């Protein structure tokens, strides 16, 4: 099973948004993350990078 850790804006420990992410959906400028326990987090922004081999993804938060 390939699960990922998703970071906000940068690949740094303090930028972790969610761990054990199993799905990432992008809809109308919102990135929706769902983890193994079916919890969801929605971030306004775009998926900047996803490395499924290393299990990491970066979401670039929309600027207000």
PDB file of C-alpha atoms in Angstrom:
ATOM      1  CA  UNK A   1       0.000   0.000   0.000  1.00  0.00           C
ATOM      2  CA  UNK A   2       1.368   3.409  -0.987  1.00  0.00           C
ATOM      3  CA  UNK A   3       0.538   6.098   1.537  1.00  0.00           C
ATOM      4  CA  UNK A   4       1.970   9.592   1.500  1.00  0.00           C
ATOM      5  CA  UNK A   5       2.751  12.485   3.781  1.00  0.00           C
ATOM      6  CA  UNK A   6       1.505  15.809   2.425  1.00  0.00           C
ATOM      7  CA  UNK A   7       3.294  19.069   3.146  1.00  0.00           C
ATOM      8  CA  UNK A   8       2.139  22.679   2.731  1.00  0.00           C
ATOM      9  CA  UNK A   9       4.409  24.822   0.499  1.00  0.00           C
ATOM     10  CA  UNK A  10       7.711  23.129   1.455  1.00  0.00           C
ATOM     11  CA  UNK A  11       9.164  19.746   2.311  1.00  0.00           C
ATOM     12  CA  UNK A  12       9.878  20.470   5.994  1.00  0.00           C
ATOM     13  CA  UNK A  13       8.789  18.693   9.204  1.00  0.00           C
ATOM     14  CA  UNK A  14       6.898  21.750  10.457  1.00  0.00           C
ATOM     15  CA  UNK A  15       4.899  21.907   7.196  1.00  0.00           C
ATOM     16  CA  UNK A  16       3.218  18.482   7.499  1.00  0.00           C
ATOM     17  CA  UNK A  17      -0.506  18.747   6.779  1.00  0.00           C
ATOM     18  CA  UNK A  18      -1.479  15.088   6.931  1.00  0.00           C
ATOM     19  CA  UNK A  19       0.170  11.673   7.116  1.00  0.00           C
ATOM     20  CA  UNK A  20      -1.043   8.329   5.748  1.00  0.00           C
ATOM     21  CA  UNK A  21      -2.810  10.039   2.839  1.00  0.00           C
ATOM     22  CA  UNK A  22      -4.439   7.527   0.514  1.00  0.00           C
ATOM     23  CA  UNK A  23      -6.206   9.900  -1.931  1.00  0.00           C
ATOM     24  CA  UNK A  24      -5.572  13.392  -3.260  1.00  0.00           C
ATOM     25  CA  UNK A  25      -8.310  15.114  -5.253  1.00  0.00           C
ATOM     26  CA  UNK A  26      -8.050  18.511  -6.957  1.00  0.00           C
ATOM     27  CA  UNK A  27     -11.330  20.354  -7.539  1.00  0.00           C
ATOM     28  CA  UNK A  28     -11.913  24.000  -8.406  1.00  0.00           C
ATOM     29  CA  UNK A  29      -8.741  25.299  -6.737  1.00  0.00           C
ATOM     30  CA  UNK A  30      -9.075  23.065  -3.667  1.00  0.00           C
ATOM     31  CA  UNK A  31      -6.895  20.069  -2.856  1.00  0.00           C
ATOM     32  CA  UNK A  32      -8.759  17.458  -0.801  1.00  0.00           C
ATOM     33  CA  UNK A  33      -6.673  14.963   1.183  1.00  0.00           C
ATOM     34  CA  UNK A  34      -8.113  11.768   2.659  1.00  0.00           C
ATOM     35  CA  UNK A  35      -6.181   9.560   5.064  1.00  0.00           C
ATOM     36  CA  UNK A  36      -6.529   5.902   6.009  1.00  0.00           C
ATOM     37  CA  UNK A  37      -9.112   6.677   8.682  1.00  0.00           C
ATOM     38  CA  UNK A  38     -11.261   8.550   6.101  1.00  0.00           C
ATOM     39  CA  UNK A  39     -10.466  11.949   7.687  1.00  0.00           C
ATOM     40  CA  UNK A  40     -10.327  14.798   5.191  1.00  0.00           C
ATOM     41  CA  UNK A  41      -8.458  18.071   4.952  1.00  0.00           C
ATOM     42  CA  UNK A  42      -9.179  20.656   2.258  1.00  0.00           C
ATOM     43  CA  UNK A  43      -6.574  23.255   1.270  1.00  0.00           C
ATOM     44  CA  UNK A  44      -7.152  26.104  -1.167  1.00  0.00           C
ATOM     45  CA  UNK A  45      -4.292  25.811  -3.629  1.00  0.00           C
ATOM     46  CA  UNK A  46      -2.719  23.429  -6.125  1.00  0.00           C
ATOM     47  CA  UNK A  47      -0.829  20.175  -6.050  1.00  0.00           C
ATOM     48  CA  UNK A  48       2.759  21.251  -6.701  1.00  0.00           C
ATOM     49  CA  UNK A  49       4.558  17.895  -6.537  1.00  0.00           C
ATOM     50  CA  UNK A  50       3.844  14.249  -5.777  1.00  0.00           C
ATOM     51  CA  UNK A  51       6.579  11.622  -5.433  1.00  0.00           C
ATOM     52  CA  UNK A  52       4.760   8.344  -4.909  1.00  0.00           C
ATOM     53  CA  UNK A  53       7.973   6.314  -4.651  1.00  0.00           C
ATOM     54  CA  UNK A  54       9.079   8.345  -1.621  1.00  0.00           C
ATOM     55  CA  UNK A  55       5.514   8.857  -0.369  1.00  0.00           C
ATOM     56  CA  UNK A  56       5.528  12.659  -0.293  1.00  0.00           C
ATOM     57  CA  UNK A  57       3.444  15.402  -1.882  1.00  0.00           C
ATOM     58  CA  UNK A  58       3.544  19.199  -1.653  1.00  0.00           C
ATOM     59  CA  UNK A  59       0.470  21.414  -1.878  1.00  0.00           C
ATOM     60  CA  UNK A  60       1.087  25.048  -2.792  1.00  0.00           C
ATOM     61  CA  UNK A  61      -1.339  27.103  -0.714  1.00  0.00           C
ATOM     62  CA  UNK A  62      -3.267  29.795  -2.594  1.00  0.00           C
ATOM     63  CA  UNK A  63      -2.214  33.340  -1.803  1.00  0.00           C
ATOM     64  CA  UNK A  64      -4.968  35.555  -0.497  1.00  0.00           C
TER      65      UNK A  64
END
